[in-house]
PDB file of N, CA, C and O in Angstrom, chain B, residues numbered from 101:
ATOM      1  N   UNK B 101      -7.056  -5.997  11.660  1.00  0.00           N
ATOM      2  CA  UNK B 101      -5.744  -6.608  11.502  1.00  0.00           C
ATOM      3  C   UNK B 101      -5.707  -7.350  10.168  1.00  0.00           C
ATOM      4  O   UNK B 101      -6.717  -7.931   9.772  1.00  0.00           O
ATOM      5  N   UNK B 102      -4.364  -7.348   9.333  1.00  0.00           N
ATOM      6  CA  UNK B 102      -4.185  -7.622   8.368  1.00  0.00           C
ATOM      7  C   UNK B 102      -3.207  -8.319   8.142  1.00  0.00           C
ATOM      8  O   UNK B 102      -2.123  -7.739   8.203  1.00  0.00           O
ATOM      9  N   UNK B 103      -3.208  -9.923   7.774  1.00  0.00           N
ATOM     10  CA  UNK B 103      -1.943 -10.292   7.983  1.00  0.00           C
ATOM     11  C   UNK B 103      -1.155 -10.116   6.315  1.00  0.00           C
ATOM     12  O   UNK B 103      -1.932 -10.246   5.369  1.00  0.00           O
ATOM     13  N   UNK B 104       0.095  -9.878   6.036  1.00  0.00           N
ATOM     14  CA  UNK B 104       0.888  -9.779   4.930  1.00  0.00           C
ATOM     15  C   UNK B 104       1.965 -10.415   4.725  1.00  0.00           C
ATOM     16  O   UNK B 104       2.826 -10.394   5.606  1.00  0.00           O
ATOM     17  N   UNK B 105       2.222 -11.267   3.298  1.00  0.00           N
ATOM     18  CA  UNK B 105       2.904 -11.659   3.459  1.00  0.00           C
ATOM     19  C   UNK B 105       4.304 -11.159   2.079  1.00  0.00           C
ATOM     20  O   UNK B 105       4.160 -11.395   0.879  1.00  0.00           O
ATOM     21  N   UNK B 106       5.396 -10.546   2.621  1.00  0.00           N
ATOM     22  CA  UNK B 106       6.023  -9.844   1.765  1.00  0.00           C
ATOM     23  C   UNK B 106       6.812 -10.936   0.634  1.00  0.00           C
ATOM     24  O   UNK B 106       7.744 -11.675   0.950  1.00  0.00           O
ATOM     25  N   UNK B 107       6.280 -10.853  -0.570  1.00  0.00           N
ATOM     26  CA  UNK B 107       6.919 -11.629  -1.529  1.00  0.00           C
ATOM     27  C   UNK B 107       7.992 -11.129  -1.892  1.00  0.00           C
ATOM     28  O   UNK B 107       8.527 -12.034  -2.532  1.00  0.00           O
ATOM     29  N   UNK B 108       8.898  -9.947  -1.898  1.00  0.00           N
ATOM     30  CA  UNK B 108      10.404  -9.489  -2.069  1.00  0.00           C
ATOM     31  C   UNK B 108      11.320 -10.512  -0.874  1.00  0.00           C
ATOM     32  O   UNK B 108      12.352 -11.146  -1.094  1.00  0.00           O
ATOM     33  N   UNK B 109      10.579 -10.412   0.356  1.00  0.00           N
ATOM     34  CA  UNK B 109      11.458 -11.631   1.551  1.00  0.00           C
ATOM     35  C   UNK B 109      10.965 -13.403   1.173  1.00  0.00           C
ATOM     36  O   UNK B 109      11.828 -14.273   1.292  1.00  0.00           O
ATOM     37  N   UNK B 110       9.879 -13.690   0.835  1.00  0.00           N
ATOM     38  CA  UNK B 110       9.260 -14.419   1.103  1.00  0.00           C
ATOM     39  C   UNK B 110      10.170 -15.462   0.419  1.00  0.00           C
ATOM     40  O   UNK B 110      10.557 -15.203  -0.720  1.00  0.00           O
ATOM     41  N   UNK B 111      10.509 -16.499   0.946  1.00  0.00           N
ATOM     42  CA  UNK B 111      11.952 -17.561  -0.279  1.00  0.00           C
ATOM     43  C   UNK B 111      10.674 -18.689  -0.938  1.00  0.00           C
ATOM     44  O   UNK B 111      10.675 -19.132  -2.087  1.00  0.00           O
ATOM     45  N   UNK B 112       9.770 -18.948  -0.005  1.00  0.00           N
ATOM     46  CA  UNK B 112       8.948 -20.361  -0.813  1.00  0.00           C
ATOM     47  C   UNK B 112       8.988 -21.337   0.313  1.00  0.00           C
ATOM     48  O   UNK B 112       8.380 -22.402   0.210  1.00  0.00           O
ATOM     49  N   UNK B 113       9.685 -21.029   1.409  1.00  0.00           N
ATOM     50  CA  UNK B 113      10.093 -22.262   2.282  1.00  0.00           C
ATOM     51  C   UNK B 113       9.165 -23.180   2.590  1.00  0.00           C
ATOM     52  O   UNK B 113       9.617 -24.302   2.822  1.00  0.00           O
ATOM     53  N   UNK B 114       7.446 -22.973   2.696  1.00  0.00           N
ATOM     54  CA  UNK B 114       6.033 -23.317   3.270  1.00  0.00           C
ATOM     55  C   UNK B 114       6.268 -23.467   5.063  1.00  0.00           C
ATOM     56  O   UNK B 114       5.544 -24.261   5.664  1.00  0.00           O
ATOM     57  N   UNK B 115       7.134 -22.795   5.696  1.00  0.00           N
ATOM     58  CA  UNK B 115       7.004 -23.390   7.045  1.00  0.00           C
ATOM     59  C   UNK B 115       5.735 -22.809   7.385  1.00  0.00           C
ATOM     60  O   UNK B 115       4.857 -23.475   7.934  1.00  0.00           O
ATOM     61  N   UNK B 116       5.564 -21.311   7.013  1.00  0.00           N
ATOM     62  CA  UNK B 116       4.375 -20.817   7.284  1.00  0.00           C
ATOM     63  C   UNK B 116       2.956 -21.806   6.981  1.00  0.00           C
ATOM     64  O   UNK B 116       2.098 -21.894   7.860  1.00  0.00           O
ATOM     65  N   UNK B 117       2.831 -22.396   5.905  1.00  0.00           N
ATOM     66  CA  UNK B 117       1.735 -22.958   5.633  1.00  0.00           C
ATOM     67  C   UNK B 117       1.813 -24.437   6.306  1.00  0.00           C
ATOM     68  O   UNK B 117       0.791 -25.115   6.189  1.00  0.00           O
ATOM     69  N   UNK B 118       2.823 -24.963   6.940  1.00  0.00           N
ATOM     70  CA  UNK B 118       3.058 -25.955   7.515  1.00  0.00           C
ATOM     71  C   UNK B 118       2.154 -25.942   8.696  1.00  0.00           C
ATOM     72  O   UNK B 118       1.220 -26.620   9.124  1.00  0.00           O
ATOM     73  N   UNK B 119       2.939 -24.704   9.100  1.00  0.00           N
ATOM     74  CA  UNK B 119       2.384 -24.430  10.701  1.00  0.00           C
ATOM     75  C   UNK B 119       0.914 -23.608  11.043  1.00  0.00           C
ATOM     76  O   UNK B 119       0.324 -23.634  12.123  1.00  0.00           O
ATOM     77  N   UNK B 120       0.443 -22.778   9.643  1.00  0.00           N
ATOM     78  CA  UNK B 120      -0.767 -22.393  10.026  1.00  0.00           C
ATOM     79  C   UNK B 120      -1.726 -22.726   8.627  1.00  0.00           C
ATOM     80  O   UNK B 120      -2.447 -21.981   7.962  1.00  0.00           O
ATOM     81  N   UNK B 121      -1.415 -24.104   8.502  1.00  0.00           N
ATOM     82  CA  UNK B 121      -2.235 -24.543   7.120  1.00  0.00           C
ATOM     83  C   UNK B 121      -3.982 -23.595   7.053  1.00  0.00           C
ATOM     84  O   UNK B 121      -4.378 -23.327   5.918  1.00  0.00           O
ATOM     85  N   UNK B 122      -4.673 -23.266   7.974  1.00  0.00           N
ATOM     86  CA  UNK B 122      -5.958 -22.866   7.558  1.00  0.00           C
ATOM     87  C   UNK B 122      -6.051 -21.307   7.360  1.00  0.00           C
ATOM     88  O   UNK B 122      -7.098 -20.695   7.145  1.00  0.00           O
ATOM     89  N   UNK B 123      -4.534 -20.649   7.489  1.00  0.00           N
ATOM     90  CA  UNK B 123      -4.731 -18.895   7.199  1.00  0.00           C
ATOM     91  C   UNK B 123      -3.615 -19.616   6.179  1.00  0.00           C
ATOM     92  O   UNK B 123      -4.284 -19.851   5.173  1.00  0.00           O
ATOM     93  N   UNK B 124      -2.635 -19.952   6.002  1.00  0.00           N
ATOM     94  CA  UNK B 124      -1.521 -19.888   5.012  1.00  0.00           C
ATOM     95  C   UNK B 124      -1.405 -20.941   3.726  1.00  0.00           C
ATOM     96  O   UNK B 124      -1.772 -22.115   3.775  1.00  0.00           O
ATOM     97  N   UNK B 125      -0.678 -20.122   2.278  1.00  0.00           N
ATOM     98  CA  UNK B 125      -1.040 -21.659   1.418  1.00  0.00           C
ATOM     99  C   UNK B 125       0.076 -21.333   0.191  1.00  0.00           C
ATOM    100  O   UNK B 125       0.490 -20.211  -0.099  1.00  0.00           O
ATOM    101  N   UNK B 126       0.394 -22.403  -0.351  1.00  0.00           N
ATOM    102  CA  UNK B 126       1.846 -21.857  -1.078  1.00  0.00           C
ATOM    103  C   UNK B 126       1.212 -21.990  -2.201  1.00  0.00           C
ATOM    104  O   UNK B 126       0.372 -22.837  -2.503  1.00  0.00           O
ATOM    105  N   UNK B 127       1.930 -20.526  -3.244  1.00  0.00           N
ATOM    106  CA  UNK B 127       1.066 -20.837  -4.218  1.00  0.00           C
ATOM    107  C   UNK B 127       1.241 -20.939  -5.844  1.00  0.00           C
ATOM    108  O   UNK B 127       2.468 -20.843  -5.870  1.00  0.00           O
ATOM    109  N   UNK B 128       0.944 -21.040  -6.917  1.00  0.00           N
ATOM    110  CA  UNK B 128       1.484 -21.617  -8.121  1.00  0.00           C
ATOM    111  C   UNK B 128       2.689 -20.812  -8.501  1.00  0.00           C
ATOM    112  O   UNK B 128       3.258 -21.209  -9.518  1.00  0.00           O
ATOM    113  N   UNK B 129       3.306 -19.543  -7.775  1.00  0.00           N
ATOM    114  CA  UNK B 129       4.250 -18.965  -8.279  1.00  0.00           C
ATOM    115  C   UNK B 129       5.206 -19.681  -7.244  1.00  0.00           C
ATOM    116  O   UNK B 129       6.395 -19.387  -7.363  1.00  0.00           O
ATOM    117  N   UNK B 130       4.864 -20.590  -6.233  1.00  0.00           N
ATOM    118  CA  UNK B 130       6.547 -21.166  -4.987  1.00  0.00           C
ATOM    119  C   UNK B 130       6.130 -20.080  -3.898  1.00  0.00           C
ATOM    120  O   UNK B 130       6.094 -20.618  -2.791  1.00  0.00           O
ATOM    121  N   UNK B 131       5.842 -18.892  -3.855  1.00  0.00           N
ATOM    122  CA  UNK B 131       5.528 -18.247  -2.363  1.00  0.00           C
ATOM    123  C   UNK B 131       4.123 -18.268  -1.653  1.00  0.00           C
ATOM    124  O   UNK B 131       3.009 -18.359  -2.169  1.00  0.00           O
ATOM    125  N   UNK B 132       4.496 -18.153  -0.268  1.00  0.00           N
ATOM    126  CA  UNK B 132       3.050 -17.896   0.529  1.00  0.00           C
ATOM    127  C   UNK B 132       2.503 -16.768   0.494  1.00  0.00           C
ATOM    128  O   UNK B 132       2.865 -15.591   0.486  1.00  0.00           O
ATOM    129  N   UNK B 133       0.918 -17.728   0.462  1.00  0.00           N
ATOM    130  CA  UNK B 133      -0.107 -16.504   0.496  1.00  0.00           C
ATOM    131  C   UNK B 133      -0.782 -16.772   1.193  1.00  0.00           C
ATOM    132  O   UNK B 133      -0.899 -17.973   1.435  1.00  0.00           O
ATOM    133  N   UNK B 134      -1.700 -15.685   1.991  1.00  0.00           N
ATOM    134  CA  UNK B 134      -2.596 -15.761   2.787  1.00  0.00           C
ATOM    135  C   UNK B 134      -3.779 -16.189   2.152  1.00  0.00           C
ATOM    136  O   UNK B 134      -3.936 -15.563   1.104  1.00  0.00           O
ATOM    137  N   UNK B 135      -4.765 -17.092   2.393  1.00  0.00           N
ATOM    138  CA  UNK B 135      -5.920 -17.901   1.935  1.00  0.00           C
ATOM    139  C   UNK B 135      -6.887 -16.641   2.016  1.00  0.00           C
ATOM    140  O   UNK B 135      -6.674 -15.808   2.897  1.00  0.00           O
ATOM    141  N   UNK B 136      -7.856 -16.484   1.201  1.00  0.00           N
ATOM    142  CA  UNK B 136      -9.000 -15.424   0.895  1.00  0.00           C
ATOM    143  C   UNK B 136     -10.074 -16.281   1.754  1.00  0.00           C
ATOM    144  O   UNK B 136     -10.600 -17.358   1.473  1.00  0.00           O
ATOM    145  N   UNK B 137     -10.287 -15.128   3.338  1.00  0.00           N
ATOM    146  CA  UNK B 137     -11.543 -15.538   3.832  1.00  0.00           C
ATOM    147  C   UNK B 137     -10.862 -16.093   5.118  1.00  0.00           C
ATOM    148  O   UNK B 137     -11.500 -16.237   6.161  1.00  0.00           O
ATOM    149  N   UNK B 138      -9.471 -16.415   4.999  1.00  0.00           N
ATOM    150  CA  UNK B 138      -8.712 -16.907   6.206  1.00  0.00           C
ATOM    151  C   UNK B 138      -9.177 -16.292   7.627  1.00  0.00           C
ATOM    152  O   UNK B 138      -9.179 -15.068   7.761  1.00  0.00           O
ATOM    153  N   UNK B 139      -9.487 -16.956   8.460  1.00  0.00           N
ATOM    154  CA  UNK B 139      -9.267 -16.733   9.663  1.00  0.00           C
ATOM    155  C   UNK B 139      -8.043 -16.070  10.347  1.00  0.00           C
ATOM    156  O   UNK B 139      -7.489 -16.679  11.261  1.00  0.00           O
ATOM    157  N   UNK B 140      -7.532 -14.688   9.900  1.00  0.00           N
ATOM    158  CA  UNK B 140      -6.378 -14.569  10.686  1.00  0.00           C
ATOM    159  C   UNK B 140      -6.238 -13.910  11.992  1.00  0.00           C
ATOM    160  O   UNK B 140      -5.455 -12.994  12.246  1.00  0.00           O
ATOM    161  N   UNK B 141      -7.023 -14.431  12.746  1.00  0.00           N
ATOM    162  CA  UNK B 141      -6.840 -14.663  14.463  1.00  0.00           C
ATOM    163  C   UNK B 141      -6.789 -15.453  15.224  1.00  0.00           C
ATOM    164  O   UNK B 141      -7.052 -15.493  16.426  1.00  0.00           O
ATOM    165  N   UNK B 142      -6.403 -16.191  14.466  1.00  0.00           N
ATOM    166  CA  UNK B 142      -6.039 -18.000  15.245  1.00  0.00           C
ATOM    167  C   UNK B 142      -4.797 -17.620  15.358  1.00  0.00           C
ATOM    168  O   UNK B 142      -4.168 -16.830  14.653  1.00  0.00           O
ATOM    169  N   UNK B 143      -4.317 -18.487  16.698  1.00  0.00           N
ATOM    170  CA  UNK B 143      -3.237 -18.326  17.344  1.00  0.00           C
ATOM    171  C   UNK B 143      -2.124 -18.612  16.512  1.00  0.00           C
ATOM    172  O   UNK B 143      -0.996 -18.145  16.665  1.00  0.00           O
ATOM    173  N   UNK B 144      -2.540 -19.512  15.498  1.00  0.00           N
ATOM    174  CA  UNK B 144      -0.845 -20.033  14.292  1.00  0.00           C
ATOM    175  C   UNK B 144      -0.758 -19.168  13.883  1.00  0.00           C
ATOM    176  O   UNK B 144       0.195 -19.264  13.109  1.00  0.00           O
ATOM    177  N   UNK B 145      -1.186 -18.126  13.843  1.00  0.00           N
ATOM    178  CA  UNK B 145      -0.563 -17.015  13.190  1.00  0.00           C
ATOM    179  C   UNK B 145       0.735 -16.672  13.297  1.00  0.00           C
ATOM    180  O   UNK B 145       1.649 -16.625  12.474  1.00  0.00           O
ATOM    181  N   UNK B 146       0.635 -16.343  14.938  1.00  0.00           N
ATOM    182  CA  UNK B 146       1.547 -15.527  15.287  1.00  0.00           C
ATOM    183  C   UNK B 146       2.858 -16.677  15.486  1.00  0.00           C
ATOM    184  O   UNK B 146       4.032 -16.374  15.694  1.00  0.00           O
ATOM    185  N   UNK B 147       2.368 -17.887  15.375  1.00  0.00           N
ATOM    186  CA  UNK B 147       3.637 -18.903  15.288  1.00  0.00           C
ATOM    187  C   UNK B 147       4.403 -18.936  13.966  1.00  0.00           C
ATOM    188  O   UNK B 147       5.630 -19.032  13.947  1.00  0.00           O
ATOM    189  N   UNK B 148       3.710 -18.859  12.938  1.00  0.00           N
ATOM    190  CA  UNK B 148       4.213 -18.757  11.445  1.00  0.00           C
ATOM    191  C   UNK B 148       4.898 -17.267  11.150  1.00  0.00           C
ATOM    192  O   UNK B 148       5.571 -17.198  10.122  1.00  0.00           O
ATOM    193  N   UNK B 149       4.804 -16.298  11.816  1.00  0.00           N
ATOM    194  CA  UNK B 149       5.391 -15.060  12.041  1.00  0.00           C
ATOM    195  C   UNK B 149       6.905 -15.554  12.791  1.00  0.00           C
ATOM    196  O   UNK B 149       7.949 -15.501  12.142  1.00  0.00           O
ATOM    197  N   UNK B 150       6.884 -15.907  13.846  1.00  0.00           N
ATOM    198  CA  UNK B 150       7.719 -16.418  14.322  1.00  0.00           C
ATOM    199  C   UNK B 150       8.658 -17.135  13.751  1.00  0.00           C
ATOM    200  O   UNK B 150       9.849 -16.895  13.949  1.00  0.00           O
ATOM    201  N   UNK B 151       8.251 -18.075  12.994  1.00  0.00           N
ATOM    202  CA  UNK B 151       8.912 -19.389  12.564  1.00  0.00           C
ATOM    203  C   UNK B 151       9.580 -19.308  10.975  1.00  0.00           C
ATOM    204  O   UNK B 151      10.324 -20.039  10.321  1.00  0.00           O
ATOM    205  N   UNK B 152       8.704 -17.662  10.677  1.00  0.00           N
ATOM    206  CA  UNK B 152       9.194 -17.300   8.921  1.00  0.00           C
ATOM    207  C   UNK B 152      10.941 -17.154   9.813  1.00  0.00           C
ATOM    208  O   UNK B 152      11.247 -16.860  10.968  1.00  0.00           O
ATOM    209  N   UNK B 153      12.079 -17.680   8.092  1.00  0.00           N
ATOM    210  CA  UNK B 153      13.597 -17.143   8.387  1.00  0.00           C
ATOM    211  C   UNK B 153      13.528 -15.927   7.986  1.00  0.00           C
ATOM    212  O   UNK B 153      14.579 -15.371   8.307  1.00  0.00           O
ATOM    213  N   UNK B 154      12.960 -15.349   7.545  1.00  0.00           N
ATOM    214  CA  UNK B 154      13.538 -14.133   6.893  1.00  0.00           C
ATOM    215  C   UNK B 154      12.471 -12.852   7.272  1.00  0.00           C
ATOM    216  O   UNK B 154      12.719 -11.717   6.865  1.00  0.00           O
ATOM    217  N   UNK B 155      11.307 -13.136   8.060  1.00  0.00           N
ATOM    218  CA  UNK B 155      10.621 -12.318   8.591  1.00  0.00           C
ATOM    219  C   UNK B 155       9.544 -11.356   7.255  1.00  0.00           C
ATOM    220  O   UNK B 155       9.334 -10.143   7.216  1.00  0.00           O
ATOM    221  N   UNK B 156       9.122 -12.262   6.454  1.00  0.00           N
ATOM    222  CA  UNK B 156       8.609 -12.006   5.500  1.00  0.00           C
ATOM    223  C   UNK B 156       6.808 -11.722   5.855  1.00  0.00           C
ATOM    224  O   UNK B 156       6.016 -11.017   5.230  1.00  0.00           O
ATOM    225  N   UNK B 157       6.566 -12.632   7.176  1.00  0.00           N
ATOM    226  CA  UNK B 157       4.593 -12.169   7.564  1.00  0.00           C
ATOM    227  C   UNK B 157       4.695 -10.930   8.365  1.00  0.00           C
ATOM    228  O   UNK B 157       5.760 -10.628   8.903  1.00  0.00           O
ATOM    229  N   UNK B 158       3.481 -10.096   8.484  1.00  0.00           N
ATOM    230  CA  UNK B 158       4.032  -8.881   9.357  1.00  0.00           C
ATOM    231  C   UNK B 158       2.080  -8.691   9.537  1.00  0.00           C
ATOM    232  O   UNK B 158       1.430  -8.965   8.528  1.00  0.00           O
ATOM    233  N   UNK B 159       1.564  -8.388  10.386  1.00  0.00           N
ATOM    234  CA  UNK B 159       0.640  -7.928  10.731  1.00  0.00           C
ATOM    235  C   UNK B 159       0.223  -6.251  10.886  1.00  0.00           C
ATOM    236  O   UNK B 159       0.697  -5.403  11.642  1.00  0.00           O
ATOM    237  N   UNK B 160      -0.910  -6.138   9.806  1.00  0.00           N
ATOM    238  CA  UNK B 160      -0.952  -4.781   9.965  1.00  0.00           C
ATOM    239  C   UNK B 160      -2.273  -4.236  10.427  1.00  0.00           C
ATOM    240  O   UNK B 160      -2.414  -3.025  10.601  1.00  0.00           O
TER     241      UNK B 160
END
């Protein structure tokens, strides 16, 4: 599993990195990125999926 995060949707909002600060991290360009080495099977995941407006994380 691969989590992604689409920078064409992605606005900058950080809710994602709010809510899953140790997989998610905003970064010198204003959008989220997934942290290198992240844990992405912790349960915030799938809350920051949830909680994106524009449906920009997607698991692959």
């Amino acid at each position: 599993m691969a989590i992604k995060v689409d920078l064409d949707l992605c606005t900058g909002c950080g809710l994602c990195a709010q809510v899953c600060p140790d997989v998610f991290e905003m970064g010198d360009d204003g959008y989220s990125h997934v942290k290198s080495g992240a844990d992405e099977s912790l349960p915030c995941v799938d809350e920051a999926i949830d909680q994106c407006p524009v449906g920009a994380i997607t698991k692959e």
